[in-house]
Amino acid sequence: MVVLGSTGSIGVQALQVVAAHPDQLRVVALAAGGERVELLARQALEHGVGAVAVSKATAAQDLQLALYAHAQRSGYSTGLATVPKIFAGPDAAQELATWPADVVLNAITGSVGLAPTLAALRVGHRVALANKESLVAGGALVRAALSNRRESQGSQAHGRQSHDGQGGWAKPQLVPVDSEHTALLQCLRAGRREEVRRLVLTASGGPFRGYSPAQLRDVTPQQALAHPTWQMGPVITVNSATLVNKGLELIEAHELFDVPYDRIDVVVHPESVVHSMVEFCDGSTVAQLSRPDMRLTIGLALAWPDRLRTPEPAAQSEGTGADSAAWDWRASWPGARAWSFHGLDDVVFPAVRLARSAGIAGRCCPAILNAANEECVAAFLQRRLPFCDIVPVLAEVLAAAPSFGEPRTVEDVLTAERWARARANEEIIGRT
């Protein structure tokens, strides 16, 4: 496997999964942005990879020095350690995405992850996808890459998901890493495509569940970053507080499983044990439950359609649930434990409704929504924009968006995103 974004939260946890299954998983190449070269060098030497990449070209020399320093301590002079080949520059991750491998885990953050996803798909690699922008901003391009690959292989299988004819779902070329979409993928194995009535994404509700609009006016970045269930990075944590993240996941679910938007619902489930559900035509609903730990979803994405024995959490780490280290959820079955479900309050939290409308509009609207949101989140964390103004700014940007048309290239997506960022900042400054 190739790991893109190896020094981020998902990448670090993926390498923990690999280390726990040396007989099943092997890393052949790593890529990262270049901000944490010491960690990248240590990862490269520990896993004996053949290549490493940094998108920040100026970090190449620092990476080389760090690699040789770690190699010397690991027995380089005696031939016990080798130094991998180094790639550097904005296209380095894209180049490693085509490196000989079975699976490419794309855990890059941002739209820069779209090109590596497309490159990996075009050469026939299976992609374990943790880069949401590949589907939110570049869904049309991903669909085209999958379709072209099928045509070149003369396959009749469905590009995003296909039934295997025996009650499960066939091994797709694109496997999600997000807990909600991994849950849906597992639930969908219970029936055929034509038997699916709707998909149900669960949301924790974030730290402000139950708040009124008046209470949201004065919330602080510190409050927004205090997620009750998950330990995550600042952007996705704020997105969970606004429920923008759930709106983006709704778009991803549509792209992954080709289910119409009017058949994808969101329900609030504060305990974050049921990660998503699928309702079938006979009224049956199949749900996937697990402790909130991203290593479970990463392991399944890497080994799909098989399962790995994921080690129990020994200590709390980024990406795992706040209480997952202390909670053996399977032991809770004999005892009393309540799990609750609530309807989504679209009045107080209109982000999901806005994302749904952007997805239905198509073209570059989802890319515009995502890029504008990143600017709004940055402004909120810098206290330049109130929390309650984030979604209204997104609505203003979408309303003002010109018709960019359906994106045909990565540059089309980036052009729309540049416009969205500029317009979002205009709105932010106006409100300030």
GROMACS .gro file of C-alpha atoms in nm:
model
  432
    1MET     CA    1   0.000   0.000   0.000
    2VAL     CA    2   0.089   0.366  -0.051
    3VAL     CA    3  -0.006   0.615   0.222
    4LEU     CA    4  -0.063   0.974   0.112
    5GLY     CA    5  -0.079   1.215   0.405
    6SER     CA    6   0.110   0.984   0.637
    7THR     CA    7   0.193   1.244   0.901
    8GLY     CA    8  -0.170   1.352   0.957
    9SER     CA    9  -0.417   1.196   1.198
   10ILE     CA   10  -0.551   0.935   0.954
   11GLY     CA   11  -0.206   0.856   0.817
   12VAL     CA   12  -0.056   0.803   1.163
   13GLN     CA   13  -0.341   0.572   1.265
   14ALA     CA   14  -0.317   0.383   0.936
   15LEU     CA   15   0.048   0.306   1.006
   16GLN     CA   16  -0.055   0.181   1.352
   17VAL     CA   17  -0.292  -0.059   1.178
   18VAL     CA   18  -0.015  -0.169   0.941
   19ALA     CA   19   0.225  -0.227   1.230
   20ALA     CA   20  -0.034  -0.449   1.398
   21HIS     CA   21  -0.071  -0.666   1.083
   22PRO     CA   22   0.279  -0.709   0.934
   23ASP     CA   23   0.180  -1.038   0.773
   24GLN     CA   24  -0.109  -0.880   0.582
   25LEU     CA   25  -0.014  -0.517   0.515
   26ARG     CA   26   0.306  -0.363   0.381
   27VAL     CA   27   0.376   0.002   0.305
   28VAL     CA   28   0.584   0.071  -0.006
   29ALA     CA   29   0.566   0.451  -0.027
   30LEU     CA   30   0.472   0.752   0.188
   31ALA     CA   31   0.378   1.110   0.105
   32ALA     CA   32   0.321   1.415   0.323
   33GLY     CA   33   0.308   1.792   0.297
   34GLY     CA   34   0.656   1.850   0.438
   35GLU     CA   35   0.582   2.022   0.769
   36ARG     CA   36   0.681   1.722   0.982
   37VAL     CA   37   0.990   1.582   0.810
   38GLU     CA   38   1.126   1.417   1.125
   39LEU     CA   39   0.809   1.212   1.164
   40LEU     CA   40   0.802   1.130   0.793
   41ALA     CA   41   1.163   1.013   0.800
   42ARG     CA   42   1.099   0.794   1.103
   43GLN     CA   43   0.791   0.642   0.938
   44ALA     CA   44   0.985   0.573   0.617
   45LEU     CA   45   1.268   0.392   0.796
   46GLU     CA   46   1.040   0.197   1.031
   47HIS     CA   47   0.833   0.062   0.741
   48GLY     CA   48   1.122   0.021   0.496
   49VAL     CA   49   0.949   0.206   0.212
   50GLY     CA   50   1.102   0.250  -0.129
   51ALA     CA   51   0.991   0.610  -0.183
   52VAL     CA   52   0.883   0.918   0.011
   53ALA     CA   53   0.736   1.242  -0.119
   54VAL     CA   54   0.687   1.595   0.012
   55SER     CA   55   0.472   1.850  -0.168
   56LYS     CA   56   0.674   2.133  -0.015
   57ALA     CA   57   0.983   2.132  -0.239
   58THR     CA   58   1.192   2.329   0.010
   59ALA     CA   59   1.148   2.048   0.262
   60ALA     CA   60   1.330   1.794   0.042
   61GLN     CA   61   1.675   1.873   0.181
   62ASP     CA   62   1.554   1.863   0.541
   63LEU     CA   63   1.385   1.529   0.468
   64GLN     CA   64   1.705   1.389   0.319
   65LEU     CA   65   1.907   1.493   0.624
   66ALA     CA   66   1.645   1.348   0.858
   67LEU     CA   67   1.638   1.021   0.663
   68TYR     CA   68   2.016   0.980   0.680
   69ALA     CA   69   2.019   1.068   1.050
   70HIS     CA   70   1.756   0.807   1.128
   71ALA     CA   71   1.923   0.557   0.896
   72GLN     CA   72   2.258   0.598   1.074
   73ARG     CA   73   2.092   0.520   1.405
   74SER     CA   74   1.922   0.217   1.247
   75GLY     CA   75   2.240   0.062   1.109
   76TYR     CA   76   2.281   0.232   0.771
   77SER     CA   77   2.660   0.198   0.781
   78THR     CA   78   2.630  -0.177   0.827
   79GLY     CA   79   2.372  -0.218   0.553
   80LEU     CA   80   2.082  -0.282   0.788
   81ALA     CA   81   1.890   0.027   0.675
   82THR     CA   82   1.832   0.180   0.333
   83VAL     CA   83   1.731   0.532   0.239
   84PRO     CA   84   1.424   0.560   0.013
   85LYS     CA   85   1.399   0.762  -0.306
   86ILE     CA   86   1.274   1.117  -0.250
   87PHE     CA   87   1.013   1.299  -0.460
   88ALA     CA   88   0.942   1.667  -0.401
   89GLY     CA   89   0.711   1.932  -0.536
   90PRO     CA   90   0.336   1.989  -0.589
   91ASP     CA   91   0.305   1.680  -0.813
   92ALA     CA   92   0.503   1.446  -0.588
   93ALA     CA   93   0.201   1.286  -0.420
   94GLN     CA   94   0.035   1.239  -0.758
   95GLU     CA   95   0.344   1.056  -0.880
   96LEU     CA   96   0.350   0.827  -0.577
   97ALA     CA   97  -0.021   0.754  -0.627
   98THR     CA   98   0.081   0.552  -0.934
   99TRP     CA   99   0.360   0.366  -0.750
  100PRO     CA  100   0.322  -0.015  -0.784
  101ALA     CA  101   0.078  -0.113  -0.509
  102ASP     CA  102  -0.256  -0.281  -0.440
  103VAL     CA  103  -0.409   0.003  -0.239
  104VAL     CA  104  -0.353   0.377  -0.215
  105LEU     CA  105  -0.474   0.537   0.109
  106ASN     CA  106  -0.544   0.902   0.031
  107ALA     CA  107  -0.546   1.090   0.362
  108ILE     CA  108  -0.437   1.424   0.215
  109THR     CA  109  -0.628   1.727   0.338
  110GLY     CA  110  -0.779   1.966   0.085
  111SER     CA  111  -0.836   1.979  -0.289
  112VAL     CA  112  -0.470   1.898  -0.353
  113GLY     CA  113  -0.579   1.539  -0.281
  114LEU     CA  114  -0.804   1.525  -0.589
  115ALA     CA  115  -0.529   1.480  -0.849
  116PRO     CA  116  -0.366   1.186  -0.660
  117THR     CA  117  -0.705   1.013  -0.633
  118LEU     CA  118  -0.758   1.045  -1.008
  119ALA     CA  119  -0.404   0.928  -1.083
  120ALA     CA  120  -0.443   0.618  -0.866
  121LEU     CA  121  -0.779   0.528  -1.020
  122ARG     CA  122  -0.651   0.572  -1.376
  123VAL     CA  123  -0.375   0.315  -1.326
  124GLY     CA  124  -0.619   0.071  -1.167
  125HIS     CA  125  -0.523   0.102  -0.800
  126ARG     CA  126  -0.789   0.061  -0.537
  127VAL     CA  127  -0.825   0.381  -0.338
  128ALA     CA  128  -0.904   0.391   0.034
  129LEU     CA  129  -1.041   0.742   0.041
  130ALA     CA  130  -1.016   0.976   0.338
  131ASN     CA  131  -0.985   1.291   0.124
  132LYS     CA  132  -1.340   1.427   0.114
  133GLU     CA  133  -1.257   1.688  -0.152
  134SER     CA  134  -1.207   1.412  -0.408
  135LEU     CA  135  -1.582   1.346  -0.400
  136VAL     CA  136  -1.725   1.676  -0.276
  137ALA     CA  137  -1.528   1.899  -0.513
  138GLY     CA  138  -1.433   1.650  -0.784
  139GLY     CA  139  -1.716   1.396  -0.787
  140ALA     CA  140  -1.771   1.434  -1.162
  141LEU     CA  141  -1.401   1.377  -1.231
  142VAL     CA  142  -1.387   1.070  -1.007
  143ARG     CA  143  -1.692   0.925  -1.182
  144ALA     CA  144  -1.527   0.984  -1.519
  145ALA     CA  145  -1.201   0.820  -1.407
  146LEU     CA  146  -1.389   0.514  -1.284
  147SER     CA  147  -1.597   0.496  -1.601
  148ASN     CA  148  -1.292   0.525  -1.828
  149ARG     CA  149  -1.115   0.254  -1.631
  150ARG     CA  150  -1.411   0.020  -1.671
  151GLU     CA  151  -1.427   0.083  -2.041
  152SER     CA  152  -1.056   0.017  -2.084
  153GLN     CA  153  -1.096  -0.313  -1.903
  154GLY     CA  154  -1.413  -0.403  -2.092
  155SER     CA  155  -1.594  -0.449  -1.760
  156GLN     CA  156  -1.968  -0.428  -1.713
  157ALA     CA  157  -1.942  -0.365  -1.338
  158HIS     CA  158  -2.083  -0.048  -1.193
  159GLY     CA  159  -1.809   0.210  -1.132
  160ARG     CA  160  -1.900   0.321  -0.784
  161GLN     CA  161  -2.071   0.019  -0.639
  162SER     CA  162  -2.200  -0.304  -0.783
  163HIS     CA  163  -2.379  -0.608  -0.649
  164ASP     CA  164  -2.197  -0.938  -0.650
  165GLY     CA  165  -2.512  -1.143  -0.708
  166GLN     CA  166  -2.479  -1.333  -0.381
  167GLY     CA  167  -2.637  -1.103  -0.124
  168GLY     CA  168  -2.333  -0.879  -0.070
  169TRP     CA  169  -2.172  -0.590  -0.253
  170ALA     CA  170  -1.881  -0.643  -0.490
  171LYS     CA  171  -1.534  -0.516  -0.409
  172PRO     CA  172  -1.534  -0.154  -0.529
  173GLN     CA  173  -1.234   0.034  -0.664
  174LEU     CA  174  -1.311   0.322  -0.430
  175VAL     CA  175  -1.352   0.240  -0.060
  176PRO     CA  176  -1.443   0.512   0.192
  177VAL     CA  177  -1.256   0.564   0.518
  178ASP     CA  178  -1.505   0.795   0.692
  179SER     CA  179  -1.694   0.610   0.963
  180GLU     CA  180  -2.037   0.699   0.821
  181HIS     CA  181  -1.963   0.586   0.468
  182THR     CA  182  -1.781   0.274   0.582
  183ALA     CA  183  -2.091   0.194   0.789
  184LEU     CA  184  -2.315   0.239   0.484
  185LEU     CA  185  -2.087   0.019   0.276
  186GLN     CA  186  -2.118  -0.259   0.533
  187CYS     CA  187  -2.495  -0.222   0.569
  188LEU     CA  188  -2.546  -0.229   0.192
  189ARG     CA  189  -2.409  -0.583   0.182
  190ALA     CA  190  -2.742  -0.693   0.333
  191GLY     CA  191  -2.938  -0.639   0.012
  192ARG     CA  192  -2.944  -0.562  -0.359
  193ARG     CA  193  -2.932  -0.212  -0.503
  194GLU     CA  194  -3.298  -0.218  -0.606
  195GLU     CA  195  -3.395  -0.315  -0.250
  196VAL     CA  196  -3.247   0.001  -0.093
  197ARG     CA  197  -3.510   0.254   0.014
  198ARG     CA  198  -3.287   0.515   0.178
  199LEU     CA  199  -2.954   0.581   0.346
  200VAL     CA  200  -2.944   0.732   0.695
  201LEU     CA  201  -2.631   0.916   0.809
  202THR     CA  202  -2.592   0.965   1.182
  203ALA     CA  203  -2.453   1.284   1.336
  204SER     CA  204  -2.336   1.338   1.692
  205GLY     CA  205  -2.489   1.685   1.689
  206GLY     CA  206  -2.160   1.838   1.800
  207PRO     CA  207  -2.103   2.044   2.115
  208PHE     CA  208  -2.399   2.275   2.050
  209ARG     CA  209  -2.676   2.020   2.014
  210GLY     CA  210  -2.992   2.168   2.165
  211TYR     CA  211  -2.869   2.528   2.147
  212SER     CA  212  -3.100   2.806   2.035
  213PRO     CA  213  -2.999   3.064   1.770
  214ALA     CA  214  -2.950   3.317   2.050
  215GLN     CA  215  -2.710   3.085   2.234
  216LEU     CA  216  -2.502   3.033   1.919
  217ARG     CA  217  -2.429   3.405   1.881
  218ASP     CA  218  -2.157   3.412   2.144
  219VAL     CA  219  -1.994   3.069   2.121
  220THR     CA  220  -1.614   3.070   2.112
  221PRO     CA  221  -1.361   2.868   1.914
  222GLN     CA  222  -1.269   2.687   2.235
  223GLN     CA  223  -1.628   2.576   2.280
  224ALA     CA  224  -1.658   2.469   1.916
  225LEU     CA  225  -1.340   2.262   1.941
  226ALA     CA  226  -1.468   2.068   2.244
  227HIS     CA  227  -1.634   1.785   2.054
  228PRO     CA  228  -1.820   1.547   2.286
  229THR     CA  229  -1.733   1.226   2.104
  230TRP     CA  230  -1.439   1.253   1.863
  231GLN     CA  231  -1.083   1.384   1.890
  232MET     CA  232  -1.016   1.552   1.552
  233GLY     CA  233  -0.834   1.839   1.385
  234PRO     CA  234  -0.967   2.196   1.424
  235VAL     CA  235  -1.133   2.234   1.082
  236ILE     CA  236  -1.332   1.912   1.089
  237THR     CA  237  -1.422   1.972   1.456
  238VAL     CA  238  -1.569   2.314   1.375
  239ASN     CA  239  -1.743   2.156   1.074
  240SER     CA  240  -1.900   1.906   1.310
  241ALA     CA  241  -2.018   2.189   1.533
  242THR     CA  242  -2.189   2.369   1.242
  243LEU     CA  243  -2.299   2.036   1.087
  244VAL     CA  244  -2.133   2.145   0.763
  245ASN     CA  245  -1.934   1.824   0.789
  246LYS     CA  246  -2.255   1.621   0.782
  247GLY     CA  247  -2.368   1.813   0.475
  248LEU     CA  248  -2.043   1.732   0.298
  249GLU     CA  249  -2.082   1.367   0.399
  250LEU     CA  250  -2.428   1.368   0.245
  251ILE     CA  251  -2.273   1.476  -0.086
  252GLU     CA  252  -2.007   1.207  -0.050
  253ALA     CA  253  -2.272   0.941   0.014
  254HIS     CA  254  -2.453   1.041  -0.304
  255GLU     CA  255  -2.131   1.020  -0.505
  256LEU     CA  256  -2.017   0.692  -0.351
  257PHE     CA  257  -2.341   0.495  -0.370
  258ASP     CA  258  -2.535   0.669  -0.649
  259VAL     CA  259  -2.843   0.715  -0.430
  260PRO     CA  260  -3.057   1.026  -0.504
  261TYR     CA  261  -3.037   1.312  -0.255
  262ASP     CA  262  -3.403   1.279  -0.160
  263ARG     CA  263  -3.330   0.928  -0.035
  264ILE     CA  264  -3.044   1.023   0.197
  265ASP     CA  265  -3.140   1.141   0.546
  266VAL     CA  266  -2.950   1.264   0.852
  267VAL     CA  267  -3.043   1.177   1.212
  268VAL     CA  268  -2.875   1.302   1.529
  269HIS     CA  269  -2.727   1.025   1.746
  270PRO     CA  270  -2.521   1.180   2.028
  271GLU     CA  271  -2.356   0.858   2.147
  272SER     CA  272  -2.184   0.797   1.810
  273VAL     CA  273  -2.219   0.421   1.837
  274VAL     CA  274  -2.447   0.367   1.536
  275HIS     CA  275  -2.242   0.514   1.254
  276SER     CA  276  -2.508   0.493   0.980
  277MET     CA  277  -2.804   0.284   0.865
  278VAL     CA  278  -2.969   0.156   0.548
  279GLU     CA  279  -3.343   0.111   0.519
  280PHE     CA  280  -3.462  -0.154   0.272
  281CYS     CA  281  -3.784  -0.183   0.075
  282ASP     CA  282  -3.940  -0.433   0.317
  283GLY     CA  283  -3.908  -0.189   0.607
  284SER     CA  284  -3.600  -0.354   0.756
  285THR     CA  285  -3.321  -0.123   0.870
  286VAL     CA  286  -2.963  -0.247   0.899
  287ALA     CA  287  -2.725  -0.046   1.119
  288GLN     CA  288  -2.351  -0.065   1.180
  289LEU     CA  289  -2.225  -0.021   1.538
  290SER     CA  290  -1.874   0.013   1.673
  291ARG     CA  291  -1.678   0.220   1.917
  292PRO     CA  292  -1.575   0.562   1.779
  293ASP     CA  293  -1.226   0.467   1.659
  294MET     CA  294  -1.101   0.555   1.310
  295ARG     CA  295  -0.859   0.260   1.310
  296LEU     CA  296  -1.156   0.030   1.262
  297THR     CA  297  -1.266   0.208   0.945
  298ILE     CA  298  -0.909   0.242   0.818
  299GLY     CA  299  -0.846  -0.130   0.863
  300LEU     CA  300  -1.163  -0.223   0.678
  301ALA     CA  301  -1.084   0.015   0.392
  302LEU     CA  302  -0.734  -0.129   0.354
  303ALA     CA  303  -0.842  -0.494   0.363
  304TRP     CA  304  -1.185  -0.463   0.199
  305PRO     CA  305  -1.385  -0.682   0.162
  306ASP     CA  306  -1.203  -0.870   0.439
  307ARG     CA  307  -1.170  -0.762   0.802
  308LEU     CA  308  -0.861  -0.713   1.014
  309ARG     CA  309  -0.834  -0.778   1.384
  310THR     CA  310  -0.798  -0.419   1.503
  311PRO     CA  311  -0.615  -0.387   1.837
  312GLU     CA  312  -0.807  -0.247   2.131
  313PRO     CA  313  -0.716   0.115   2.216
  314ALA     CA  314  -0.454   0.129   2.489
  315ALA     CA  315  -0.477   0.506   2.526
  316GLN     CA  316  -0.670   0.796   2.386
  317SER     CA  317  -0.531   0.927   2.057
  318GLU     CA  318  -0.638   1.177   1.793
  319GLY     CA  319  -0.920   1.041   1.584
  320THR     CA  320  -1.056   0.805   1.847
  321GLY     CA  321  -1.357   0.871   2.059
  322ALA     CA  322  -1.322   1.070   2.376
  323ASP     CA  323  -1.405   0.771   2.596
  324SER     CA  324  -1.308   0.484   2.367
  325ALA     CA  325  -1.002   0.390   2.572
  326ALA     CA  326  -1.215   0.324   2.878
  327TRP     CA  327  -1.522   0.182   2.706
  328ASP     CA  328  -1.538  -0.176   2.588
  329TRP     CA  329  -1.862  -0.128   2.399
  330ARG     CA  330  -1.919  -0.502   2.348
  331ALA     CA  331  -1.927  -0.556   2.725
  332SER     CA  332  -2.211  -0.306   2.746
  333TRP     CA  333  -2.466  -0.542   2.591
  334PRO     CA  334  -2.560  -0.721   2.919
  335GLY     CA  335  -2.583  -0.391   3.106
  336ALA     CA  336  -2.816  -0.093   3.067
  337ARG     CA  337  -2.702   0.157   2.807
  338ALA     CA  338  -2.933   0.400   2.632
  339TRP     CA  339  -2.876   0.514   2.274
  340SER     CA  340  -3.086   0.802   2.148
  341PHE     CA  341  -3.186   0.938   1.808
  342HIS     CA  342  -3.323   1.283   1.733
  343GLY     CA  343  -3.446   1.466   1.426
  344LEU     CA  344  -3.219   1.725   1.271
  345ASP     CA  345  -3.308   2.087   1.354
  346ASP     CA  346  -3.279   2.251   1.013
  347VAL     CA  347  -3.374   2.591   1.154
  348VAL     CA  348  -3.089   2.618   1.405
  349PHE     CA  349  -2.846   2.410   1.194
  350PRO     CA  350  -2.929   2.473   0.824
  351ALA     CA  351  -2.593   2.346   0.692
  352VAL     CA  352  -2.722   2.004   0.584
  353ARG     CA  353  -3.012   2.159   0.393
  354LEU     CA  354  -2.770   2.401   0.222
  355ALA     CA  355  -2.530   2.121   0.128
  356ARG     CA  356  -2.816   1.913  -0.011
  357SER     CA  357  -2.923   2.201  -0.236
  358ALA     CA  358  -2.563   2.249  -0.351
  359GLY     CA  359  -2.536   1.879  -0.432
  360ILE     CA  360  -2.862   1.882  -0.627
  361ALA     CA  361  -2.748   2.192  -0.820
  362GLY     CA  362  -2.432   2.004  -0.912
  363ARG     CA  363  -2.171   2.159  -1.139
  364CYS     CA  364  -1.907   2.324  -0.916
  365CYS     CA  365  -2.150   2.415  -0.636
  366PRO     CA  366  -2.021   2.151  -0.390
  367ALA     CA  367  -1.662   2.266  -0.456
  368ILE     CA  368  -1.768   2.627  -0.395
  369LEU     CA  369  -1.942   2.530  -0.071
  370ASN     CA  370  -1.638   2.342   0.058
  371ALA     CA  371  -1.383   2.610  -0.031
  372ALA     CA  372  -1.593   2.893   0.110
  373ASN     CA  373  -1.642   2.695   0.430
  374GLU     CA  374  -1.268   2.653   0.479
  375GLU     CA  375  -1.229   3.031   0.465
  376CYS     CA  376  -1.516   3.080   0.708
  377VAL     CA  377  -1.376   2.829   0.956
  378ALA     CA  378  -1.035   2.997   0.943
  379ALA     CA  379  -1.200   3.335   1.006
  380PHE     CA  380  -1.400   3.194   1.298
  381LEU     CA  381  -1.093   3.039   1.460
  382GLN     CA  382  -0.919   3.376   1.423
  383ARG     CA  383  -1.225   3.546   1.577
  384ARG     CA  384  -1.295   3.744   1.259
  385LEU     CA  385  -1.635   3.583   1.202
  386PRO     CA  386  -1.902   3.482   1.455
  387PHE     CA  387  -1.994   3.114   1.465
  388CYS     CA  388  -2.356   3.186   1.375
  389ASP     CA  389  -2.245   3.368   1.055
  390ILE     CA  390  -2.057   3.074   0.901
  391VAL     CA  391  -2.352   2.909   0.727
  392PRO     CA  392  -2.516   3.241   0.623
  393VAL     CA  393  -2.190   3.339   0.450
  394LEU     CA  394  -2.187   3.003   0.270
  395ALA     CA  395  -2.544   3.066   0.153
  396GLU     CA  396  -2.448   3.412   0.024
  397VAL     CA  397  -2.149   3.274  -0.167
  398LEU     CA  398  -2.356   2.997  -0.328
  399ALA     CA  399  -2.630   3.244  -0.422
  400ALA     CA  400  -2.375   3.471  -0.591
  401ALA     CA  401  -2.189   3.194  -0.773
  402PRO     CA  402  -2.165   3.221  -1.152
  403SER     CA  403  -2.236   2.915  -1.363
  404PHE     CA  404  -1.903   2.736  -1.380
  405GLY     CA  405  -2.058   2.433  -1.548
  406GLU     CA  406  -1.969   2.070  -1.485
  407PRO     CA  407  -1.595   2.043  -1.409
  408ARG     CA  408  -1.396   1.857  -1.673
  409THR     CA  409  -1.050   1.902  -1.528
  410VAL     CA  410  -0.888   1.954  -1.189
  411GLU     CA  411  -0.816   2.312  -1.294
  412ASP     CA  412  -1.190   2.370  -1.342
  413VAL     CA  413  -1.242   2.272  -0.979
  414LEU     CA  414  -0.955   2.490  -0.857
  415THR     CA  415  -1.086   2.788  -1.056
  416ALA     CA  416  -1.425   2.760  -0.890
  417GLU     CA  417  -1.259   2.722  -0.549
  418ARG     CA  418  -1.044   3.032  -0.599
  419TRP     CA  419  -1.356   3.234  -0.682
  420ALA     CA  420  -1.534   3.091  -0.376
  421ARG     CA  421  -1.249   3.177  -0.141
  422ALA     CA  422  -1.226   3.533  -0.269
  423ARG     CA  423  -1.603   3.585  -0.248
  424ALA     CA  424  -1.621   3.430   0.100
  425ASN     CA  425  -1.353   3.667   0.226
  426GLU     CA  426  -1.543   3.961   0.080
  427GLU     CA  427  -1.848   3.851   0.277
  428ILE     CA  428  -1.640   3.799   0.592
  429ILE     CA  429  -1.486   4.144   0.569
  430GLY     CA  430  -1.827   4.299   0.506
  431ARG     CA  431  -1.968   4.138   0.819
  432THR     CA  432  -1.665   4.232   1.024
   0.00000   0.00000   0.00000
